[in-house]
Amino acid sequence: MAFLNINATLPDKGRDLRLDLFRGVANWAIFLDHIPDNVVNWITTRNYGFSDAADLFVFISGYTASFVYARMMLERGFIVGATRLTKRVWQLYVAHIILFVIYIASISYLALRFGDSEMINEFNVAGLVDNATETLRQGLFLRFKPLNLDVLPLYIVLMGLFPPVLWFMLRKPDLTMVLSIVLWLTARHYGLNLTAYPAGQWYFNPYCWQVLFVFGAWCAMGGARRSMTLINSPITLWICLGYLAFALVMTMAGRFPTLGGMFPEWLYSAFNPNDKTNLAPYRFIHFVVIVILVIRFVPKDWPGLEWKIFDPLIVCGQQSLAVFCVGVFLSFVGHFELSMSSGSLFAQLFVSVAGIAIMTTVAYYISWSKRQDKPLKPPPAKAAAPPAAKAA
């Protein structure tokens, strides 16, 4: 039947260093952005446009998931591909639970050690004091999430529901992308979201953020390749640059009240505050613009990807899960350190640089450790001596 025909274009085999590079950028930026009152996080993209590192992380996660598991699903069947995806979901879940336990234990200990009751409320772990058993149980179901522990549960849910989406994407990639957009807009219109514990809803609405995940898969499954005529159009370039400039102005208007007061209220309030929970359309469009420009100017074989200066970012991207978990915990440590100290410029620089250095060290160690687990290649066999040499 025509519906069962494969219509997606699988990406070329071989590692795409762009994914590792930008995933490393996302991990570093998430770490910096999670430390409030830190001047260093002004270097991250969230200050200069509508989208930020979270959008990049989810997009690359979708791209990578389809990149890795689509070929497996085609060559070995849906069941094998789905079970491998489920195995990855379990790894993510275990990582989240370990991080969750270490995170709340550290916050509780430091709050008691220094008599800082406000820390309990600031990091959203007050439920542990009032009803510890139920709070921990809800944490196992991903409904209770302390501050800054929202991205990984979103990733777990999106990956857990991805097997049927990937099956459909392989056969009808464009229709899958359209249905994803319809779900996103419907969820925004009707206020669909998952409930959180003890109250409220998920900070990253899965019904909305799935569109970035599916968009990443669509790009990997040939969507970007089929759109190259549009991407390389001069008109598209000027529209993208104009939108980036507009996003920069509106974002700065939200950061600086004096600048914001120069714009009409209807225009200012349309973009401020930035609707991150339900992934505002202007935010999604901003990220699509960035993807278009990256595809246009940073091809897969770009020589700059081999530059040594990018090695730390690429290695952090290759060991993304461990680096992400370490970064989330270090952001709490950095926040606590700055709140307990003077919070000087030197302290902000030290906390930021030290955190990135630790994340990078962890990434290099894991890469080295994985290489040690691989069996050594046997030495090349010596060539047999020619008959004349043997006779001599």
mmCIF file of C-alpha atoms in Angstrom:
data_model
loop_
_atom_site.group_PDB
_atom_site.id
_atom_site.type_symbol
_atom_site.label_atom_id
_atom_site.label_comp_id
_atom_site.label_asym_id
_atom_site.label_seq_id
_atom_site.Cartn_x
_atom_site.Cartn_y
_atom_site.Cartn_z
ATOM 1 C CA MET A 1 0.000 0.000 0.000
ATOM 2 C CA ALA A 2 1.144 3.543 -0.761
ATOM 3 C CA PHE A 3 0.732 4.600 2.863
ATOM 4 C CA LEU A 4 3.320 2.038 3.947
ATOM 5 C CA ASN A 5 5.945 3.320 1.506
ATOM 6 C CA ILE A 6 8.920 5.125 2.998
ATOM 7 C CA ASN A 7 8.837 8.756 1.876
ATOM 8 C CA ALA A 8 11.359 10.280 4.267
ATOM 9 C CA THR A 9 14.965 10.864 3.259
ATOM 10 C CA LEU A 10 17.305 9.476 5.878
ATOM 11 C CA PRO A 11 20.347 11.568 6.762
ATOM 12 C CA ASP A 12 23.740 10.449 5.553
ATOM 13 C CA LYS A 13 25.631 8.036 7.762
ATOM 14 C CA GLY A 14 28.402 9.448 9.901
ATOM 15 C CA ARG A 15 28.445 11.805 12.854
ATOM 16 C CA ASP A 16 27.203 15.348 12.307
ATOM 17 C CA LEU A 17 29.508 17.500 14.411
ATOM 18 C CA ARG A 18 27.084 20.404 14.162
ATOM 19 C CA LEU A 19 24.706 18.548 16.466
ATOM 20 C CA ASP A 20 27.432 17.954 19.037
ATOM 21 C CA LEU A 21 28.651 21.559 18.801
ATOM 22 C CA PHE A 22 25.247 23.161 19.304
ATOM 23 C CA ARG A 23 24.213 20.657 21.958
ATOM 24 C CA GLY A 24 27.363 21.619 23.846
ATOM 25 C CA VAL A 25 26.421 25.286 23.423
ATOM 26 C CA ALA A 26 22.942 24.498 24.796
ATOM 27 C CA ASN A 27 24.359 22.713 27.859
ATOM 28 C CA TRP A 28 26.714 25.567 28.685
ATOM 29 C CA ALA A 29 23.985 28.157 28.168
ATOM 30 C CA ILE A 30 21.447 26.271 30.324
ATOM 31 C CA PHE A 31 24.002 26.148 33.135
ATOM 32 C CA LEU A 32 24.690 29.887 32.907
ATOM 33 C CA ASP A 33 21.029 30.849 32.540
ATOM 34 C CA HIS A 34 20.097 28.919 35.685
ATOM 35 C CA ILE A 35 22.345 31.130 37.817
ATOM 36 C CA PRO A 36 20.450 34.361 38.600
ATOM 37 C CA ASP A 37 22.215 37.693 39.067
ATOM 38 C CA ASN A 38 25.111 36.461 36.979
ATOM 39 C CA VAL A 39 26.598 38.860 34.480
ATOM 40 C CA VAL A 40 28.123 36.002 32.464
ATOM 41 C CA ASN A 41 24.725 34.746 31.327
ATOM 42 C CA TRP A 42 24.462 37.872 29.200
ATOM 43 C CA ILE A 43 26.478 35.986 26.585
ATOM 44 C CA THR A 44 23.653 33.473 26.048
ATOM 45 C CA THR A 45 21.109 33.795 23.264
ATOM 46 C CA ARG A 46 18.077 34.338 25.503
ATOM 47 C CA ASN A 47 19.083 37.988 25.924
ATOM 48 C CA TYR A 48 19.087 38.742 22.206
ATOM 49 C CA GLY A 49 15.994 37.051 20.833
ATOM 50 C CA PHE A 50 12.811 35.200 21.674
ATOM 51 C CA SER A 51 14.204 31.626 21.794
ATOM 52 C CA ASP A 52 16.981 30.287 24.013
ATOM 53 C CA ALA A 53 19.039 27.210 24.836
ATOM 54 C CA ALA A 54 15.999 25.148 25.862
ATOM 55 C CA ASP A 55 14.579 25.442 22.329
ATOM 56 C CA LEU A 56 17.929 24.361 20.903
ATOM 57 C CA PHE A 57 18.168 21.403 23.296
ATOM 58 C CA VAL A 58 14.695 20.080 22.409
ATOM 59 C CA PHE A 59 15.205 20.569 18.661
ATOM 60 C CA ILE A 60 18.532 18.712 18.636
ATOM 61 C CA SER A 61 17.033 15.962 20.792
ATOM 62 C CA GLY A 62 14.352 15.365 18.152
ATOM 63 C CA TYR A 63 16.869 15.545 15.323
ATOM 64 C CA THR A 64 19.220 13.106 17.040
ATOM 65 C CA ALA A 65 16.466 10.668 18.013
ATOM 66 C CA SER A 66 15.307 10.328 14.404
ATOM 67 C CA PHE A 67 18.899 10.317 13.146
ATOM 68 C CA VAL A 68 19.772 7.365 15.409
ATOM 69 C CA TYR A 69 16.589 5.294 15.511
ATOM 70 C CA ALA A 70 14.965 5.789 12.080
ATOM 71 C CA ARG A 71 17.503 3.636 10.246
ATOM 72 C CA MET A 72 17.279 1.015 12.982
ATOM 73 C CA MET A 73 13.486 0.976 12.658
ATOM 74 C CA LEU A 74 13.739 0.517 8.888
ATOM 75 C CA GLU A 75 16.441 -2.147 8.914
ATOM 76 C CA ARG A 76 15.310 -4.177 11.928
ATOM 77 C CA GLY A 77 11.614 -3.396 12.278
ATOM 78 C CA PHE A 78 9.376 -1.166 14.340
ATOM 79 C CA ILE A 79 9.550 -3.335 17.467
ATOM 80 C CA VAL A 80 13.345 -3.210 17.641
ATOM 81 C CA GLY A 81 13.429 0.532 17.026
ATOM 82 C CA ALA A 82 10.698 1.160 19.595
ATOM 83 C CA THR A 83 12.386 -0.957 22.258
ATOM 84 C CA ARG A 84 15.710 0.838 21.701
ATOM 85 C CA LEU A 85 13.912 4.153 22.128
ATOM 86 C CA THR A 86 12.297 2.806 25.297
ATOM 87 C CA LYS A 87 15.710 1.781 26.590
ATOM 88 C CA ARG A 88 16.905 5.357 26.054
ATOM 89 C CA VAL A 89 13.843 6.670 27.893
ATOM 90 C CA TRP A 90 14.708 4.437 30.841
ATOM 91 C CA GLN A 91 18.265 5.802 30.877
ATOM 92 C CA LEU A 92 16.887 9.349 30.903
ATOM 93 C CA TYR A 93 14.450 8.496 33.689
ATOM 94 C CA VAL A 94 17.154 6.930 35.871
ATOM 95 C CA ALA A 95 19.382 9.971 35.306
ATOM 96 C CA HIS A 96 16.525 12.273 36.279
ATOM 97 C CA ILE A 97 15.751 10.343 39.485
ATOM 98 C CA ILE A 98 19.406 10.329 40.548
ATOM 99 C CA LEU A 99 19.676 14.060 39.839
ATOM 100 C CA PHE A 100 16.339 14.650 41.602
ATOM 101 C CA VAL A 101 17.462 12.891 44.786
ATOM 102 C CA ILE A 102 20.892 14.566 44.885
ATOM 103 C CA TYR A 103 19.330 17.945 44.133
ATOM 104 C CA ILE A 104 16.687 17.940 46.855
ATOM 105 C CA ALA A 105 19.066 16.358 49.393
ATOM 106 C CA SER A 106 21.611 19.121 48.772
ATOM 107 C CA ILE A 107 19.002 21.877 49.024
ATOM 108 C CA SER A 108 17.527 20.463 52.231
ATOM 109 C CA TYR A 109 20.946 19.986 53.829
ATOM 110 C CA LEU A 110 22.167 23.484 53.012
ATOM 111 C CA ALA A 111 18.900 25.065 54.117
ATOM 112 C CA LEU A 112 19.181 23.345 57.504
ATOM 113 C CA ARG A 113 22.949 23.893 57.764
ATOM 114 C CA PHE A 114 22.701 27.637 57.248
ATOM 115 C CA GLY A 115 19.218 28.166 58.649
ATOM 116 C CA ASP A 116 17.963 29.548 55.328
ATOM 117 C CA SER A 117 14.279 28.655 55.194
ATOM 118 C CA GLU A 118 13.754 30.828 52.110
ATOM 119 C CA MET A 119 15.909 28.447 50.081
ATOM 120 C CA ILE A 120 13.250 25.754 50.506
ATOM 121 C CA ASN A 121 10.645 28.001 48.878
ATOM 122 C CA GLU A 122 12.988 29.459 46.279
ATOM 123 C CA PHE A 123 13.850 26.038 44.849
ATOM 124 C CA ASN A 124 10.268 24.762 45.107
ATOM 125 C CA VAL A 125 10.932 21.936 47.570
ATOM 126 C CA ALA A 126 8.646 23.143 50.367
ATOM 127 C CA GLY A 127 6.450 20.078 49.842
ATOM 128 C CA LEU A 128 9.217 17.899 51.270
ATOM 129 C CA VAL A 129 8.727 19.585 54.629
ATOM 130 C CA ASP A 130 4.930 19.322 54.699
ATOM 131 C CA ASN A 131 4.383 15.943 53.044
ATOM 132 C CA ALA A 132 7.662 14.268 52.179
ATOM 133 C CA THR A 133 6.303 10.840 51.200
ATOM 134 C CA GLU A 134 3.681 12.108 48.760
ATOM 135 C CA THR A 135 6.058 14.698 47.338
ATOM 136 C CA LEU A 136 8.680 12.048 46.594
ATOM 137 C CA ARG A 137 6.049 9.780 45.052
ATOM 138 C CA GLN A 138 4.899 12.580 42.779
ATOM 139 C CA GLY A 139 8.547 13.174 41.879
ATOM 140 C CA LEU A 140 8.759 9.593 40.615
ATOM 141 C CA PHE A 141 5.782 10.325 38.357
ATOM 142 C CA LEU A 142 7.504 13.507 37.082
ATOM 143 C CA ARG A 143 4.736 15.721 38.517
ATOM 144 C CA PHE A 144 6.860 17.299 41.255
ATOM 145 C CA LYS A 145 9.839 19.193 39.891
ATOM 146 C CA PRO A 146 12.139 21.437 41.900
ATOM 147 C CA LEU A 147 13.390 24.638 40.309
ATOM 148 C CA ASN A 148 15.426 24.083 37.111
ATOM 149 C CA LEU A 149 14.501 20.385 36.856
ATOM 150 C CA ASP A 150 11.911 20.867 34.114
ATOM 151 C CA VAL A 151 13.822 20.096 30.907
ATOM 152 C CA LEU A 152 14.636 16.434 31.552
ATOM 153 C CA PRO A 153 11.027 15.378 32.364
ATOM 154 C CA LEU A 154 9.949 17.072 29.121
ATOM 155 C CA TYR A 155 12.636 15.135 27.229
ATOM 156 C CA ILE A 156 11.493 11.864 28.841
ATOM 157 C CA VAL A 157 7.859 12.395 27.833
ATOM 158 C CA LEU A 158 8.715 13.390 24.264
ATOM 159 C CA MET A 159 11.039 10.423 23.789
ATOM 160 C CA GLY A 160 8.540 8.030 25.366
ATOM 161 C CA LEU A 161 5.849 9.019 22.860
ATOM 162 C CA PHE A 162 8.209 9.196 19.890
ATOM 163 C CA PRO A 163 8.093 5.592 18.494
ATOM 164 C CA PRO A 164 4.683 5.908 16.741
ATOM 165 C CA VAL A 165 5.537 9.470 15.686
ATOM 166 C CA LEU A 166 8.762 8.259 14.080
ATOM 167 C CA TRP A 167 6.931 5.404 12.332
ATOM 168 C CA PHE A 168 4.486 7.912 10.861
ATOM 169 C CA MET A 169 7.258 10.422 10.094
ATOM 170 C CA LEU A 170 9.083 7.862 7.949
ATOM 171 C CA ARG A 171 5.987 7.465 5.773
ATOM 172 C CA LYS A 172 4.373 10.905 5.841
ATOM 173 C CA PRO A 173 6.970 13.404 7.081
ATOM 174 C CA ASP A 174 5.190 16.565 5.939
ATOM 175 C CA LEU A 175 1.803 15.433 7.258
ATOM 176 C CA THR A 176 3.410 14.540 10.598
ATOM 177 C CA MET A 177 4.878 18.027 10.831
ATOM 178 C CA VAL A 178 1.499 19.603 10.019
ATOM 179 C CA LEU A 179 -0.290 17.502 12.653
ATOM 180 C CA SER A 180 2.348 18.489 15.205
ATOM 181 C CA ILE A 181 1.748 22.179 14.456
ATOM 182 C CA VAL A 182 -2.023 21.648 14.762
ATOM 183 C CA LEU A 183 -1.572 20.007 18.187
ATOM 184 C CA TRP A 184 0.664 22.869 19.340
ATOM 185 C CA LEU A 185 -1.805 25.564 18.277
ATOM 186 C CA THR A 186 -4.767 23.633 19.669
ATOM 187 C CA ALA A 187 -3.056 23.221 23.037
ATOM 188 C CA ARG A 188 -2.323 26.949 23.120
ATOM 189 C CA HIS A 189 -5.914 27.837 22.239
ATOM 190 C CA TYR A 190 -7.601 25.508 24.741
ATOM 191 C CA GLY A 191 -4.971 25.725 27.493
ATOM 192 C CA LEU A 192 -4.041 22.038 27.401
ATOM 193 C CA ASN A 193 -1.171 21.107 29.706
ATOM 194 C CA LEU A 194 -0.116 18.460 32.249
ATOM 195 C CA THR A 195 -0.777 19.138 35.922
ATOM 196 C CA ALA A 196 2.097 19.555 38.353
ATOM 197 C CA TYR A 197 2.322 18.812 42.063
ATOM 198 C CA PRO A 198 1.334 20.285 44.469
ATOM 199 C CA ALA A 199 -0.361 22.830 42.193
ATOM 200 C CA GLY A 200 -0.102 24.445 38.794
ATOM 201 C CA GLN A 201 0.998 22.983 35.486
ATOM 202 C CA TRP A 202 4.211 21.937 33.759
ATOM 203 C CA TYR A 203 6.589 24.813 33.075
ATOM 204 C CA PHE A 204 7.386 23.297 29.644
ATOM 205 C CA ASN A 205 3.998 22.337 28.205
ATOM 206 C CA PRO A 206 4.620 19.008 26.379
ATOM 207 C CA TYR A 207 1.644 19.552 24.058
ATOM 208 C CA CYS A 208 3.352 22.706 22.795
ATOM 209 C CA TRP A 209 7.045 21.889 23.024
ATOM 210 C CA GLN A 210 6.573 18.693 21.041
ATOM 211 C CA VAL A 211 6.472 20.849 17.898
ATOM 212 C CA LEU A 212 10.175 21.694 18.309
ATOM 213 C CA PHE A 213 11.027 18.029 18.878
ATOM 214 C CA VAL A 214 9.064 16.956 15.793
ATOM 215 C CA PHE A 215 10.517 19.848 13.805
ATOM 216 C CA GLY A 216 13.978 18.495 14.587
ATOM 217 C CA ALA A 217 12.922 15.038 13.401
ATOM 218 C CA TRP A 218 11.346 16.517 10.256
ATOM 219 C CA CYS A 219 14.582 18.343 9.395
ATOM 220 C CA ALA A 220 16.559 15.128 9.876
ATOM 221 C CA MET A 221 14.108 13.105 7.761
ATOM 222 C CA GLY A 222 14.703 15.230 4.675
ATOM 223 C CA GLY A 223 12.646 18.324 5.473
ATOM 224 C CA ALA A 224 15.679 20.588 5.461
ATOM 225 C CA ARG A 225 17.023 19.025 2.270
ATOM 226 C CA ARG A 226 13.705 19.476 0.455
ATOM 227 C CA SER A 227 13.601 23.117 1.532
ATOM 228 C CA MET A 228 17.064 24.122 0.271
ATOM 229 C CA THR A 229 15.662 26.248 -2.563
ATOM 230 C CA LEU A 230 13.710 28.311 -0.057
ATOM 231 C CA ILE A 231 16.569 28.365 2.459
ATOM 232 C CA ASN A 232 19.081 29.637 -0.126
ATOM 233 C CA SER A 233 16.762 32.307 -1.510
ATOM 234 C CA PRO A 234 18.038 35.904 -1.089
ATOM 235 C CA ILE A 235 14.540 36.998 -0.062
ATOM 236 C CA THR A 236 14.517 34.411 2.728
ATOM 237 C CA LEU A 237 17.860 35.701 3.971
ATOM 238 C CA TRP A 238 16.636 39.290 4.234
ATOM 239 C CA ILE A 239 13.405 38.244 5.934
ATOM 240 C CA CYS A 240 15.363 36.187 8.468
ATOM 241 C CA LEU A 241 17.797 39.006 9.226
ATOM 242 C CA GLY A 242 14.930 41.460 9.590
ATOM 243 C CA TYR A 243 13.101 39.167 12.006
ATOM 244 C CA LEU A 244 16.251 38.654 14.094
ATOM 245 C CA ALA A 245 16.683 42.421 14.342
ATOM 246 C CA PHE A 246 13.048 42.856 15.388
ATOM 247 C CA ALA A 247 13.383 40.076 18.007
ATOM 248 C CA LEU A 248 16.520 41.732 19.374
ATOM 249 C CA VAL A 249 14.765 45.083 19.786
ATOM 250 C CA MET A 250 11.686 43.576 21.451
ATOM 251 C CA THR A 251 13.798 41.451 23.794
ATOM 252 C CA MET A 252 15.919 44.434 24.806
ATOM 253 C CA ALA A 253 12.722 46.411 25.358
ATOM 254 C CA GLY A 254 11.709 43.773 27.890
ATOM 255 C CA ARG A 255 15.091 43.974 29.604
ATOM 256 C CA PHE A 256 15.277 47.760 29.851
ATOM 257 C CA PRO A 257 12.100 49.629 30.896
ATOM 258 C CA THR A 258 13.305 52.909 29.409
ATOM 259 C CA LEU A 259 13.573 51.336 25.971
ATOM 260 C CA GLY A 260 10.297 49.472 26.462
ATOM 261 C CA GLY A 261 8.503 52.717 27.216
ATOM 262 C CA MET A 262 9.337 53.977 23.732
ATOM 263 C CA PHE A 263 6.997 51.455 22.104
ATOM 264 C CA PRO A 264 3.188 51.331 22.058
ATOM 265 C CA GLU A 265 1.739 49.215 24.831
ATOM 266 C CA TRP A 266 0.007 46.845 22.398
ATOM 267 C CA LEU A 267 3.325 46.123 20.665
ATOM 268 C CA TYR A 268 5.370 45.814 23.846
ATOM 269 C CA SER A 269 2.861 43.538 25.616
ATOM 270 C CA ALA A 270 2.598 41.245 22.573
ATOM 271 C CA PHE A 271 6.157 40.015 23.198
ATOM 272 C CA ASN A 272 6.734 40.749 26.890
ATOM 273 C CA PRO A 273 6.758 38.685 28.965
ATOM 274 C CA ASN A 274 7.976 35.983 26.623
ATOM 275 C CA ASP A 275 5.538 33.049 26.695
ATOM 276 C CA LYS A 276 7.933 30.179 27.229
ATOM 277 C CA THR A 277 5.558 27.679 28.838
ATOM 278 C CA ASN A 278 3.276 27.401 25.799
ATOM 279 C CA LEU A 279 5.957 28.183 23.200
ATOM 280 C CA ALA A 280 4.648 31.427 21.718
ATOM 281 C CA PRO A 281 4.464 31.501 17.892
ATOM 282 C CA TYR A 282 6.958 34.376 17.703
ATOM 283 C CA ARG A 283 9.362 32.228 19.739
ATOM 284 C CA PHE A 284 8.992 29.222 17.446
ATOM 285 C CA ILE A 285 9.410 31.390 14.347
ATOM 286 C CA HIS A 286 12.548 32.932 15.850
ATOM 287 C CA PHE A 287 14.072 29.497 16.302
ATOM 288 C CA VAL A 288 13.092 28.414 12.785
ATOM 289 C CA VAL A 289 14.884 31.508 11.474
ATOM 290 C CA ILE A 290 18.036 30.518 13.362
ATOM 291 C CA VAL A 291 17.834 26.973 11.948
ATOM 292 C CA ILE A 292 17.498 28.357 8.414
ATOM 293 C CA LEU A 293 20.588 30.535 8.827
ATOM 294 C CA VAL A 294 22.629 27.695 10.343
ATOM 295 C CA ILE A 295 21.709 25.325 7.503
ATOM 296 C CA ARG A 296 22.601 28.021 4.979
ATOM 297 C CA PHE A 297 25.951 29.102 6.414
ATOM 298 C CA VAL A 298 27.166 26.096 8.461
ATOM 299 C CA PRO A 299 27.022 22.982 6.246
ATOM 300 C CA LYS A 300 27.804 19.544 7.622
ATOM 301 C CA ASP A 301 31.282 19.591 6.038
ATOM 302 C CA TRP A 302 32.181 23.092 7.274
ATOM 303 C CA PRO A 303 35.965 23.019 7.974
ATOM 304 C CA GLY A 304 35.523 25.128 11.109
ATOM 305 C CA LEU A 305 33.993 22.150 12.888
ATOM 306 C CA GLU A 306 37.502 20.689 13.034
ATOM 307 C CA TRP A 307 38.954 23.727 14.802
ATOM 308 C CA LYS A 308 40.454 22.860 18.178
ATOM 309 C CA ILE A 309 38.697 25.798 19.829
ATOM 310 C CA PHE A 310 35.388 23.974 19.402
ATOM 311 C CA ASP A 311 36.615 20.669 20.861
ATOM 312 C CA PRO A 312 35.363 21.324 24.439
ATOM 313 C CA LEU A 313 31.874 22.214 23.177
ATOM 314 C CA ILE A 314 31.754 19.216 20.841
ATOM 315 C CA VAL A 315 32.861 16.791 23.560
ATOM 316 C CA CYS A 316 30.271 18.256 25.954
ATOM 317 C CA GLY A 317 27.669 17.745 23.224
ATOM 318 C CA GLN A 318 28.726 14.148 22.695
ATOM 319 C CA GLN A 319 28.274 13.415 26.409
ATOM 320 C CA SER A 320 25.154 15.535 26.633
ATOM 321 C CA LEU A 321 23.124 13.689 29.282
ATOM 322 C CA ALA A 322 25.876 13.541 31.890
ATOM 323 C CA VAL A 323 26.987 17.108 31.176
ATOM 324 C CA PHE A 324 23.410 18.372 31.411
ATOM 325 C CA CYS A 325 22.848 16.704 34.797
ATOM 326 C CA VAL A 326 26.151 17.987 36.154
ATOM 327 C CA GLY A 327 25.355 21.459 34.840
ATOM 328 C CA VAL A 328 21.953 21.582 36.544
ATOM 329 C CA PHE A 329 23.485 20.614 39.873
ATOM 330 C CA LEU A 330 26.375 23.063 39.455
ATOM 331 C CA SER A 331 23.925 25.865 38.662
ATOM 332 C CA PHE A 332 22.383 25.284 42.099
ATOM 333 C CA VAL A 333 25.845 25.303 43.679
ATOM 334 C CA GLY A 334 26.717 28.512 41.833
ATOM 335 C CA HIS A 335 23.443 30.151 42.843
ATOM 336 C CA PHE A 336 24.024 29.204 46.467
ATOM 337 C CA GLU A 337 27.632 30.404 46.380
ATOM 338 C CA LEU A 338 26.676 33.806 44.982
ATOM 339 C CA SER A 339 23.816 34.218 47.461
ATOM 340 C CA MET A 340 26.114 33.415 50.399
ATOM 341 C CA SER A 341 28.948 35.641 49.205
ATOM 342 C CA SER A 342 29.134 39.236 48.093
ATOM 343 C CA GLY A 343 28.038 38.283 44.588
ATOM 344 C CA SER A 344 30.836 40.407 43.172
ATOM 345 C CA LEU A 345 31.811 40.449 39.526
ATOM 346 C CA PHE A 346 34.826 38.283 40.329
ATOM 347 C CA ALA A 347 32.603 35.751 42.137
ATOM 348 C CA GLN A 348 30.228 35.603 39.155
ATOM 349 C CA LEU A 349 33.099 35.057 36.738
ATOM 350 C CA PHE A 350 34.687 32.440 38.983
ATOM 351 C CA VAL A 351 31.452 30.472 39.472
ATOM 352 C CA SER A 352 30.689 30.523 35.736
ATOM 353 C CA VAL A 353 34.157 29.571 34.524
ATOM 354 C CA ALA A 354 34.623 26.928 37.224
ATOM 355 C CA GLY A 355 31.258 25.355 36.411
ATOM 356 C CA ILE A 356 31.972 25.149 32.680
ATOM 357 C CA ALA A 357 35.441 23.764 33.422
ATOM 358 C CA ILE A 358 33.947 21.006 35.607
ATOM 359 C CA MET A 359 31.323 20.145 32.977
ATOM 360 C CA THR A 360 34.035 19.947 30.318
ATOM 361 C CA THR A 361 36.260 17.803 32.508
ATOM 362 C CA VAL A 362 33.393 15.387 33.115
ATOM 363 C CA ALA A 363 32.755 15.180 29.368
ATOM 364 C CA TYR A 364 36.400 14.456 28.544
ATOM 365 C CA TYR A 365 36.611 11.849 31.292
ATOM 366 C CA ILE A 366 33.506 10.012 30.071
ATOM 367 C CA SER A 367 34.818 10.084 26.490
ATOM 368 C CA TRP A 368 38.142 8.676 27.652
ATOM 369 C CA SER A 369 36.423 6.055 29.819
ATOM 370 C CA LYS A 370 34.253 4.856 26.922
ATOM 371 C CA ARG A 371 37.333 4.441 24.744
ATOM 372 C CA GLN A 372 38.920 2.251 27.411
ATOM 373 C CA ASP A 373 35.893 -0.044 27.390
ATOM 374 C CA LYS A 374 36.367 -0.809 23.710
ATOM 375 C CA PRO A 375 38.609 -3.787 22.854
ATOM 376 C CA LEU A 376 42.039 -2.903 21.572
ATOM 377 C CA LYS A 377 42.574 -3.322 17.871
ATOM 378 C CA PRO A 378 45.053 -6.123 17.103
ATOM 379 C CA PRO A 379 48.383 -4.890 15.724
ATOM 380 C CA PRO A 380 48.708 -5.158 11.934
ATOM 381 C CA ALA A 381 50.207 -8.456 10.793
ATOM 382 C CA LYS A 382 53.762 -8.255 9.534
ATOM 383 C CA ALA A 383 54.140 -8.782 5.814
ATOM 384 C CA ALA A 384 55.710 -12.090 4.818
ATOM 385 C CA ALA A 385 59.311 -11.862 3.683
ATOM 386 C CA PRO A 386 59.872 -12.336 -0.077
ATOM 387 C CA PRO A 387 61.332 -15.718 -1.227
ATOM 388 C CA ALA A 388 64.723 -14.163 -2.089
ATOM 389 C CA ALA A 389 65.090 -12.829 1.441
ATOM 390 C CA LYS A 390 64.216 -16.224 2.916
ATOM 391 C CA ALA A 391 66.829 -17.956 0.755
ATOM 392 C CA ALA A 392 69.479 -15.482 1.830
#
